[in-house]
XYZ file of C-alpha atoms in Angstrom:
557
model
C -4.999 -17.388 20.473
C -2.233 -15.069 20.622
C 1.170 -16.594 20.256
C 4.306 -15.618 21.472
C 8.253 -15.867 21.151
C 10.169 -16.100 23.922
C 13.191 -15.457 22.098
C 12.271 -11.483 20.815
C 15.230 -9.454 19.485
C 16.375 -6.368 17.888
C 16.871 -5.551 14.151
C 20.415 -6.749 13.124
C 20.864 -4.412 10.325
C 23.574 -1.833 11.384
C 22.322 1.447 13.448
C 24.185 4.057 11.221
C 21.966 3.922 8.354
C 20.358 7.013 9.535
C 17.311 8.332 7.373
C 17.443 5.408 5.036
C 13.907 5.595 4.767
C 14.221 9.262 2.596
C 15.031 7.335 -0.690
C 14.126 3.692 -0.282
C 13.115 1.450 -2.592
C 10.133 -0.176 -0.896
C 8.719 -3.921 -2.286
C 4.869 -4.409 -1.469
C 4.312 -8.446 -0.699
C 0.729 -9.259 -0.696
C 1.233 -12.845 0.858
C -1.396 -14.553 -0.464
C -0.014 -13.922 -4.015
C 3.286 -13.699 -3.819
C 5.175 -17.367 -3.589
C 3.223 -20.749 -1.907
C 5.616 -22.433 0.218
C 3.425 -25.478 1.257
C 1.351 -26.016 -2.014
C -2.296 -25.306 -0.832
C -2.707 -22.807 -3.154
C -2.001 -19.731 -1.140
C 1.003 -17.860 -0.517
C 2.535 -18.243 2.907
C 5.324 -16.238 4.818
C 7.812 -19.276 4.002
C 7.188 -19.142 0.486
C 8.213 -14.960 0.804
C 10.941 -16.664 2.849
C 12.481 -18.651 0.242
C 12.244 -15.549 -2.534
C 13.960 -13.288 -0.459
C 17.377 -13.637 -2.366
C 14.853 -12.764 -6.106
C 14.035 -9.571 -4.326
C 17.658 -8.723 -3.157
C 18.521 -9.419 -6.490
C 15.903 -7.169 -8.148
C 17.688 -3.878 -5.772
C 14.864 -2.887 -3.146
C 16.128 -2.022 0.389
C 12.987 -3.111 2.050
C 9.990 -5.168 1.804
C 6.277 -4.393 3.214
C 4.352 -6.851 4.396
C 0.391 -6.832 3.175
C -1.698 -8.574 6.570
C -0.225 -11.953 7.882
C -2.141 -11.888 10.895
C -4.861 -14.560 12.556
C -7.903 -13.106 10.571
C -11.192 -14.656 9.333
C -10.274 -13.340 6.187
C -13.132 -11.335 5.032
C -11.613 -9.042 3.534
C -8.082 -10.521 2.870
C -6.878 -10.060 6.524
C -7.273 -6.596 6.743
C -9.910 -7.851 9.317
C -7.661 -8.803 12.061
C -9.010 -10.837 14.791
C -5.417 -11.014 16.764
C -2.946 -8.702 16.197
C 0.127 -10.562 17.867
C -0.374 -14.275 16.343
C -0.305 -15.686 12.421
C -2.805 -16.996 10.619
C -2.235 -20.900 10.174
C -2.717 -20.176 6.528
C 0.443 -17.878 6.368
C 2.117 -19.773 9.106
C 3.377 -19.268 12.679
C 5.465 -16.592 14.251
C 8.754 -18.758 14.250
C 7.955 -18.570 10.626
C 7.747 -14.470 10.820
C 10.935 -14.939 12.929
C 12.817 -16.640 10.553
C 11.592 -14.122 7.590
C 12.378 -11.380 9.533
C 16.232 -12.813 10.210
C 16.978 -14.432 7.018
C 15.966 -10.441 5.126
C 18.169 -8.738 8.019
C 20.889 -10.663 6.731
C 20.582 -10.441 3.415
C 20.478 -6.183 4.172
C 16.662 -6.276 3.274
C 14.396 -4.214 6.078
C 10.933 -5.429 7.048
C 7.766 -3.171 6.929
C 4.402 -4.795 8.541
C 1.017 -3.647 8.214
C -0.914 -2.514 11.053
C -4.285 -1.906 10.799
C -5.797 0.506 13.362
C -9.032 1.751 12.402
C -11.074 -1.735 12.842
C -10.984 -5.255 14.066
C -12.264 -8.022 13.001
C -15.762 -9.439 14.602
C -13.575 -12.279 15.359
C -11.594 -10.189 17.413
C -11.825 -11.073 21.837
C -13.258 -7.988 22.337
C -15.606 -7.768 19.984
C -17.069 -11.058 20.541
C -17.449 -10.479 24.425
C -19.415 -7.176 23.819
C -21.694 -8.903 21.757
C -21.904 -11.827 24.037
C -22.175 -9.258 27.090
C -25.238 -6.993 25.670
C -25.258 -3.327 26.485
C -23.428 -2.197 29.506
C -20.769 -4.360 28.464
C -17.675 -2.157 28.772
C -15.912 -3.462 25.804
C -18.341 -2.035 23.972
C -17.334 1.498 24.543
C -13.872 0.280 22.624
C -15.972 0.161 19.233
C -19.307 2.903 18.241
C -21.747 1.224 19.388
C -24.973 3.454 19.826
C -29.008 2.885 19.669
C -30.831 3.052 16.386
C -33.313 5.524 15.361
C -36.684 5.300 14.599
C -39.817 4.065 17.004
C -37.977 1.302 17.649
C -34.608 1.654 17.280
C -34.743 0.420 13.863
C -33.120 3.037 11.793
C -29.297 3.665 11.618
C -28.115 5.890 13.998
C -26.648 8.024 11.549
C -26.743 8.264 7.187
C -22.718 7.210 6.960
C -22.294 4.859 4.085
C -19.878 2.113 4.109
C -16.807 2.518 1.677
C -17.751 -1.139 0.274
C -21.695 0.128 -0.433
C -24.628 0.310 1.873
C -25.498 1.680 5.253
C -22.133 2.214 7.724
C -24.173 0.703 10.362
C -25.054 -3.163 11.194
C -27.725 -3.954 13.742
C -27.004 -6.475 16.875
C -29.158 -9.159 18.602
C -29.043 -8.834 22.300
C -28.346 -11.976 24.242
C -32.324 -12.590 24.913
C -32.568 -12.538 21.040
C -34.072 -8.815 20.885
C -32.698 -6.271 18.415
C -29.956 -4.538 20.213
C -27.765 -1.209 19.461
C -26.290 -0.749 15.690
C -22.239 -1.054 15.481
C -20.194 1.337 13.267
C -18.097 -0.558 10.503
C -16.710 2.077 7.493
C -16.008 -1.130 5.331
C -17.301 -4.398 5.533
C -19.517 -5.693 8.741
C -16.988 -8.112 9.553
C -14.786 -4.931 10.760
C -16.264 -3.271 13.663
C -14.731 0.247 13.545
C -12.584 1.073 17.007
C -13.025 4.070 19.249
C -9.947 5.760 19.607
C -11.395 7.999 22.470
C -11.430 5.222 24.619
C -7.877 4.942 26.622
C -7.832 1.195 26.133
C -8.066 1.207 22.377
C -4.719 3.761 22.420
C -2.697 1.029 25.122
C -3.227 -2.304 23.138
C -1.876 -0.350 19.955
C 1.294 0.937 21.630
C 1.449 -2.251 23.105
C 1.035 -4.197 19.475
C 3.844 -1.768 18.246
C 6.384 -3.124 20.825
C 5.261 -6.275 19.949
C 6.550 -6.053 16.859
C 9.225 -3.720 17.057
C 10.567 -5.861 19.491
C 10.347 -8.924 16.762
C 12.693 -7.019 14.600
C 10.771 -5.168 12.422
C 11.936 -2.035 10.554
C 8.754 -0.273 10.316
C 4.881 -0.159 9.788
C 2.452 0.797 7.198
C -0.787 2.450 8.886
C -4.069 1.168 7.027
C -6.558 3.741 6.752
C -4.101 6.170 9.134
C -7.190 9.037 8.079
C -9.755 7.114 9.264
C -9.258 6.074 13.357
C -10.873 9.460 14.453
C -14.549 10.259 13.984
C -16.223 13.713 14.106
C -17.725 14.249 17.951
C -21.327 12.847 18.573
C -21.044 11.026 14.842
C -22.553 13.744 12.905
C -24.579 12.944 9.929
C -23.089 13.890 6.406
C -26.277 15.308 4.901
C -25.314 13.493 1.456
C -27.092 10.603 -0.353
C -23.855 10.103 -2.663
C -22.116 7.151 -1.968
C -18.233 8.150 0.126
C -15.117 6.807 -1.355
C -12.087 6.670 0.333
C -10.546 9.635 -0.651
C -12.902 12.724 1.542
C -14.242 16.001 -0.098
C -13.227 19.013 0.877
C -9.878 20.522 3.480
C -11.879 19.354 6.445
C -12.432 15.660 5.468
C -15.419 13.864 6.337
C -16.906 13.842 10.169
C -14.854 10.344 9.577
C -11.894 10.812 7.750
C -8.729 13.097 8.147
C -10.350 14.108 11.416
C -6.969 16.720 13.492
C -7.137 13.946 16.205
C -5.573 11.254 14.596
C -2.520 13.448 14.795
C -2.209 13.230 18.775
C -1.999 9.257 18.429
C 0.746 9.384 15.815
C 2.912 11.906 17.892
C 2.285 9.197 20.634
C 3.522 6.453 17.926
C 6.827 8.398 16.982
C 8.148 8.364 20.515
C 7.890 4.747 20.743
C 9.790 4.190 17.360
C 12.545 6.588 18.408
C 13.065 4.892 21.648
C 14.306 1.557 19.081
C 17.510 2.137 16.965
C 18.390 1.212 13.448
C 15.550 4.275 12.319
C 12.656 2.479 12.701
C 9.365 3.861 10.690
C 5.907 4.282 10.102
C 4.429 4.890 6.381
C 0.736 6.418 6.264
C -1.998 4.962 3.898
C -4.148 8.322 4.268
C -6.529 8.827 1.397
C -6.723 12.931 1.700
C -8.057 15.576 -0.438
C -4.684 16.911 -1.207
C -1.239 16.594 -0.680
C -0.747 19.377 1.453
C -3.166 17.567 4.162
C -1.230 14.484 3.436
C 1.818 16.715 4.702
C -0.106 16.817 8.097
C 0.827 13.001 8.621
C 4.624 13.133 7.852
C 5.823 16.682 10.296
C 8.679 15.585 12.531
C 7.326 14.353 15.118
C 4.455 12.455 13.662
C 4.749 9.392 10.995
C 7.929 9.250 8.384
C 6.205 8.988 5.136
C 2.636 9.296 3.674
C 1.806 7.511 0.327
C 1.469 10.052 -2.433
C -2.243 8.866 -3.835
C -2.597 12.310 -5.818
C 0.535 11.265 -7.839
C -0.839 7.194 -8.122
C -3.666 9.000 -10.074
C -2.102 10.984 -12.349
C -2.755 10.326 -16.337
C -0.201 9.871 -18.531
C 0.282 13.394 -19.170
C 3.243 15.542 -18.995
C 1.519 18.854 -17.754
C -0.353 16.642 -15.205
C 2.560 14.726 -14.654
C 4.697 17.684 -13.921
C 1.997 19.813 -11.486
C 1.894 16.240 -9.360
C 5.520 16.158 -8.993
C 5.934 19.965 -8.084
C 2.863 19.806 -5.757
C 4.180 16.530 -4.099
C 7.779 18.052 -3.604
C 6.082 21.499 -2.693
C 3.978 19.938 0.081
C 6.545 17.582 1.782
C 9.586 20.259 1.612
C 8.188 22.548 4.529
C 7.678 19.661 6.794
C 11.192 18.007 6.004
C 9.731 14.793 4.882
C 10.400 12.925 1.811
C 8.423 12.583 -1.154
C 6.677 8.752 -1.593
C 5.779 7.918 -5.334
C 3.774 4.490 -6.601
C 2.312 3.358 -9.453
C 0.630 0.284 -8.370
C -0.915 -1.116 -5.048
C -3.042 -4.448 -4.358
C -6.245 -1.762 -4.434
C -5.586 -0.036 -7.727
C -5.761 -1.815 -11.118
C -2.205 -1.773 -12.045
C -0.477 0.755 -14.128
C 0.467 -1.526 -17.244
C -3.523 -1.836 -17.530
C -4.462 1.737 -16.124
C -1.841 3.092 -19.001
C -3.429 0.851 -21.233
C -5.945 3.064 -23.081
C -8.160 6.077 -22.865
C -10.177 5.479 -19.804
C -9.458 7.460 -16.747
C -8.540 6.516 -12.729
C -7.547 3.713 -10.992
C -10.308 1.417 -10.868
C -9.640 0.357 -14.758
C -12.103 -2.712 -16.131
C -10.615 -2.968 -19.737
C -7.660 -5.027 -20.516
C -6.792 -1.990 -23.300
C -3.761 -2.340 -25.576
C -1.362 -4.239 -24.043
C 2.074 -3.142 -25.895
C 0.957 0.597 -24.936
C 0.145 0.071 -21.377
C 3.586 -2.037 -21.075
C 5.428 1.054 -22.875
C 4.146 3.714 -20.944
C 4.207 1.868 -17.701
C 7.911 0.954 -18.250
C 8.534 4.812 -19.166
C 6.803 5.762 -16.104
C 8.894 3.401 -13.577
C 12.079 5.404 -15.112
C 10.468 8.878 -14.304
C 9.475 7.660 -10.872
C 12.636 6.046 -10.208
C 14.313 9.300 -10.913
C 12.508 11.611 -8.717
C 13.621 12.207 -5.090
C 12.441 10.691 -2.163
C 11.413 7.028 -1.698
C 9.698 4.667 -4.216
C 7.015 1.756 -3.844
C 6.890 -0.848 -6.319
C 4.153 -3.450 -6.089
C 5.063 -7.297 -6.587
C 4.671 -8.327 -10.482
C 5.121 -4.812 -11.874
C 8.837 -5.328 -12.625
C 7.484 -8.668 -14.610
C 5.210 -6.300 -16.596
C 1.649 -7.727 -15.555
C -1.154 -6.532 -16.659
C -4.383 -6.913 -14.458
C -6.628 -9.606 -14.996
C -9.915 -7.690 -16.153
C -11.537 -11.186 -17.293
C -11.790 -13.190 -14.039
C -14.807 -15.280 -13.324
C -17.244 -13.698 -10.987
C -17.197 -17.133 -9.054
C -14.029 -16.654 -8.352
C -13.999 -13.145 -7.224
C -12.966 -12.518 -3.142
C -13.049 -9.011 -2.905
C -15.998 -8.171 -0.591
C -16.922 -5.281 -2.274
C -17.772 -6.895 -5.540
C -21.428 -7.731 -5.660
C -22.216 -4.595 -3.835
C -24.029 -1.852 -4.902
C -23.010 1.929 -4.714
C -19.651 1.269 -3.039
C -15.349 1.134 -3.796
C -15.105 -1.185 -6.690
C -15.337 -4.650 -6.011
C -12.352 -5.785 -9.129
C -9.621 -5.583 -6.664
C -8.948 -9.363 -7.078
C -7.239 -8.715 -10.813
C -4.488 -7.170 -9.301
C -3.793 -9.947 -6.512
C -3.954 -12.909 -9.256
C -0.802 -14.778 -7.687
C 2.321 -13.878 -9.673
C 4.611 -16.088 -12.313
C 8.140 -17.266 -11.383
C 8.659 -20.183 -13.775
C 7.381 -20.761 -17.466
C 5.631 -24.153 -16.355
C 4.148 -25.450 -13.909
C 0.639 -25.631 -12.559
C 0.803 -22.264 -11.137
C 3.651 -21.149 -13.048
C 6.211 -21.454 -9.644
C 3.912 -19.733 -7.463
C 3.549 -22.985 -5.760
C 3.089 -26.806 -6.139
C -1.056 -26.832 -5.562
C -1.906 -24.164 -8.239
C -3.132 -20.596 -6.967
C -6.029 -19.522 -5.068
C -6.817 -17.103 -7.833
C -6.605 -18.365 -11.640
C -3.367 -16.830 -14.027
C -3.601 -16.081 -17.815
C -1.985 -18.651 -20.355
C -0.058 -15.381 -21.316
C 1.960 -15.378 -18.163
C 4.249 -17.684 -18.803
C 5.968 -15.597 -21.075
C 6.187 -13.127 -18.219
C 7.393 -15.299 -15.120
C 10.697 -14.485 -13.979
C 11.925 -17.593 -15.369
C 11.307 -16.352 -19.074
C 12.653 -12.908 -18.504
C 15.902 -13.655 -16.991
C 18.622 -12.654 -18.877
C 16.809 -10.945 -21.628
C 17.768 -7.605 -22.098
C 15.041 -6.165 -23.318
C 12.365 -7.750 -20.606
C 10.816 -5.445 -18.186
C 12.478 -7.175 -15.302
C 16.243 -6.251 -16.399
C 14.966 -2.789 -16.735
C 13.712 -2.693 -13.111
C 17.101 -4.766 -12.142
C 19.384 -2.199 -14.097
C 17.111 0.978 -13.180
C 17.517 -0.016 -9.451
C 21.465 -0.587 -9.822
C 21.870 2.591 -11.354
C 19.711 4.322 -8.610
C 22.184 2.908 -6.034
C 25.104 3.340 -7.894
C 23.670 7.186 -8.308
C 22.197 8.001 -5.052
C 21.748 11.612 -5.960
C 18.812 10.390 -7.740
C 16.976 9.842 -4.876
C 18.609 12.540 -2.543
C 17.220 16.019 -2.154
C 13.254 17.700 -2.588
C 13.462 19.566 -5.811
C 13.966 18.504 -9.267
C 15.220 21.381 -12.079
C 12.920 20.870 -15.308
C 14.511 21.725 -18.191
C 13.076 23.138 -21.555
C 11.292 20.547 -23.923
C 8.344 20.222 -26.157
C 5.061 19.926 -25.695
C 4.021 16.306 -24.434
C 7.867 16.011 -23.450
C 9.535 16.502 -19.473
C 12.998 16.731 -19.103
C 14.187 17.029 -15.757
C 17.926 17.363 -13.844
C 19.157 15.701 -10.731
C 22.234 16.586 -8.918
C 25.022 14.339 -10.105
C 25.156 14.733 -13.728
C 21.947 12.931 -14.481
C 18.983 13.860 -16.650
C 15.787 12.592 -17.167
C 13.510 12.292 -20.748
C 10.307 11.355 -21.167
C 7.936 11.241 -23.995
C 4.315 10.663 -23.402
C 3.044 11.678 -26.639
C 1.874 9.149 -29.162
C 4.436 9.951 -31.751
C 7.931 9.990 -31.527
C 9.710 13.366 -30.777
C 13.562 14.840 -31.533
C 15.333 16.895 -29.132
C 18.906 17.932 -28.622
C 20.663 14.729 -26.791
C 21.151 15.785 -23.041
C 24.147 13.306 -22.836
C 25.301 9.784 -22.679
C 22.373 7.594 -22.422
C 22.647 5.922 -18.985
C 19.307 3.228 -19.470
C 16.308 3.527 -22.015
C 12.390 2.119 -21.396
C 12.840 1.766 -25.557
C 15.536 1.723 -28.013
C 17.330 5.137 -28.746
C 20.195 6.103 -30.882
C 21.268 9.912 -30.453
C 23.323 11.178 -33.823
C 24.510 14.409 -34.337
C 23.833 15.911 -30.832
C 20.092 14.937 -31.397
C 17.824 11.917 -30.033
C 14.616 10.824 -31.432
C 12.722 10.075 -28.186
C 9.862 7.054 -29.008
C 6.207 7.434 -28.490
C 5.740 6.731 -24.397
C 9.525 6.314 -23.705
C 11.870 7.494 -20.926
C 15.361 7.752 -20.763
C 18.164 8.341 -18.330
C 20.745 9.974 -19.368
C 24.591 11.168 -17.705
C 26.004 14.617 -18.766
């Protein structure tokens, strides 16, 4: 049942922060791992409620929100059976409320997820065109269509879900006869909606009010490629199993369709009629970054996550063709670049870095102390590039994935499939450490839904407090100095400056340069400066620095 507030209001963070979106620090809170508040195990939005002050601390200007909303949970509430209420296992919306206030106040901004492209089959509408048969009208608000075959027993098209097998699930008709198939592009439990249908395009504005009207800053759009589908459903003509990330400029007859673009034109007036520069962040998995530009021109969506840069090896030429390509792409529309390292989909980088293997589905834990150097060196180069950067809860302790978990513990619903996205999501959402004791380390007094490593008590935020040399003073320091510089994160260009092979060295406005080594060996170049912050120890002599293997450093001239 949808719930509601009588008592809606307006953000409370001042108006005349005008385009503070451009080079925001953005925190990713996946609630369910972040901090417990009532000790059943699972993270809750008054558990994020009471860490608030740890993440003003830490130096982000805004925090997104993973799913909070009423949701059987099938695929960790990104199946969303009611779009204005909370799940009783995050909490209620005086609970939202109350987060939303207490982070206005402490000069935090508040980014929700909305997820557009499918319900879940929990969802009112859903249910009734089940319950209604065909000719129901609700079910022209999903793809519902007859099967093929003599009997209707075929899919209607070949689409392949993204979480493995067949796109399409078959229905049972009231009278208990096999009905019409239902199109669902992850997991049967999320009916896909039909955007051409006017009703569909209403309840979102509608939802956006909703919660622009609660206070919040700004939305990220799940699957924002995905809402329109090719006319009349085209088959794809391919056997090969589709991952989220389409082939070719055109996209897929179902992903990074033109016509998503009319609906976010349509979002962007609503968001401008709110003050205090409210947003709207695209999660759209393209084939490269100059169709991500389409999402981000000025009168569609603010930002686009840069997924071509998340992928990048730990490389400087690849490194440096990402950054020019990202900056290349987003100048001519007048957006800002995005940069991340780590999401609650990928394996995270301190594992990905970790060793040889490519991508970012990684199922080797690797070696450890080099995936923790060259992920610490690669926070200072992303930190130092212009436009706005996301940081994922637990990267500025260090974690590492957990590659080892039990698979009767796994609750990713792709894992166990065949043929589809990688079902080893769940080592990156392993709930993380605040204290060194404990019987979930802090996270919360009933232990965690997912199990922790021994090792992490070494990591919590307890144990690193304090210590210069842990991961989370670098983050703490890296993000002072960012504010205390904002240059860094000003402007679309960066000026690379000569260095050797394996090395970058690029210049920001403001007297500030930036060194990284990713070879394997340490390296000596002339000393740009004053060193400013270091990933690793460095002591320049003579006008010359010997960079360490996988370092960074920032440097003032």
């Amino acid at each position: 049942m949808t719930q509601y507030l009588a008592d809606v209001h307006h953000t409370d963070l001042p108006a005349d922060c005008a385009d503070w979106w451009r080079d925001a620090v953005i925190y990713q809170v996946y609630p369910r791992s972040f901090a417990d508040g009532n000790g059943d195990g699972m993270g809750d939005l008054p558990g994020i409620r009471s860490r608030l002050p740890y993440l003003k601390e830490l130096g982000v200007d805004a925090v997104w929100l993973s799913p909070f909303y009423a949701s059987p949970q099938a695929d960790a509430g990104y199946d969303v059976a009611d779009y204005r209420a909370i799940d009783p296992m995050f909490g209620t919306l005086l609970d939202a409320d109350a987060l939303i206030r207490d982070a206005h106040d402490l000069g935090l901004r508040i980014i929700v997820d909305l997820v557009p492209n499918h319900s879940s089959d929990a969802h009112e509408w859903f249910k009734r065109a089940l319950k209604e048969g065909p000719g129901s009208p609700l079910r022209d608000r999903y793809h519902f269509r007859p099967g093929k075959g003599a009997d209707g027993e075929l899919p209607p098209n070949d689409w392949e879900s993204i979480f493995g097998g067949p796109a399409w699930t078959r229905t049972r008709n009231p009278d208990g006869t096999p009905g019409d198939w239902y199109l669902h592009l992850f997991a049967p439990e999320q009916p896909d909606f039909n955007w051409e249908h006017p009703a569909v395009a209403d309840e979102f504005r509608s939802i956006l009010r909703f919660w622009l009207d609660m206070g919040v800053d700004g939305f990220r759009i799940d699957v924002a490629h995905g809402l329109v589908k090719a006319a009349g459903l085209p088959d794809l003509g391919s056997g090969d199993q589709l991952k989220l990330l389409g082939s070719g400029d055109d996209g897929t007859p179902f992903f990074d369709q033109d016509g998503v673009h009319e609906i976010y034109r349509a979002w962007r007036t609503i968001l401008e009629e709110y003050p205090g520069d409210r947003i709207a962040v695209a999660e759209a998995w393209t084939p490269t970054v100059e169709r991500t530009a389409n999402y981000v021109r000025p009168d569609e969506l603010h930002q686009a996550f840069n997924f071509q840069y998340l992928g990048t090896h730990w490389d400087a030429a690849e490194l440096r063709r990402a950054i020019d390509a990202s900056l290349d792409a987003m100048r001519p529309v007048g957006a800002p670049a995005t940069w991340v390292l780590s999401n609650h989909d990928v394996t995270r980088h301190a594992t990905r870095f970790a060793g040889p293997a490519a991508g970012t589905q990684i199922r080797e834990a690797g070696d450890r102390e080099l995936g923790l150097r060259r992920a610490r060196a690669a926070t200072l180069l992303m930190l130092a590039l212009p436009g706005s950067a996301y940081l994922y809860q637990g990267e500025e302790l260090g974690l590492p994935d957990v590659t080892d978990l039990p698979d009767e513990v796994r609750q990713d619903p792709a894992f166990g499939r065949t043929e589809g996205q990688d079902g080893f999501r769940d080592g990156c959402r392993v709930p993380i450490p605040w204290t060194a004791e404990g019987p979930s380390y802090g996270f919360g007094a009933g232990g965690s839904w997912l199990p922790q490593p021994d090792s992490w008590a070494g990591l919590s935020v307890e144990a690193q407090t304090g210590d210069p040399d842990s991961t989370l003073e670098l983050y703490r320091s890296a993000l002072a100095a960012r504010r205390e510089h904002p240059a860094l994160g000003a402007g679309d260009a960066v000026e690379w400056l000569d260095a050797p092979e394996g090395v970058l060295a690029l210049r920001r406005p403001g007297g500030f340069v930036c060194t990284v080594n990713t070879t394997g060996a340490a390296v000596r170049i002339p000393a740009p400066g004053r060193v400013l912050l270091a990933g690793s120890a460095v002591e320049p002599a003579d006008g010359e620095v010997e960079l360490p293997a996988d370092s960074a450093v920032w440097w003032t001239v």
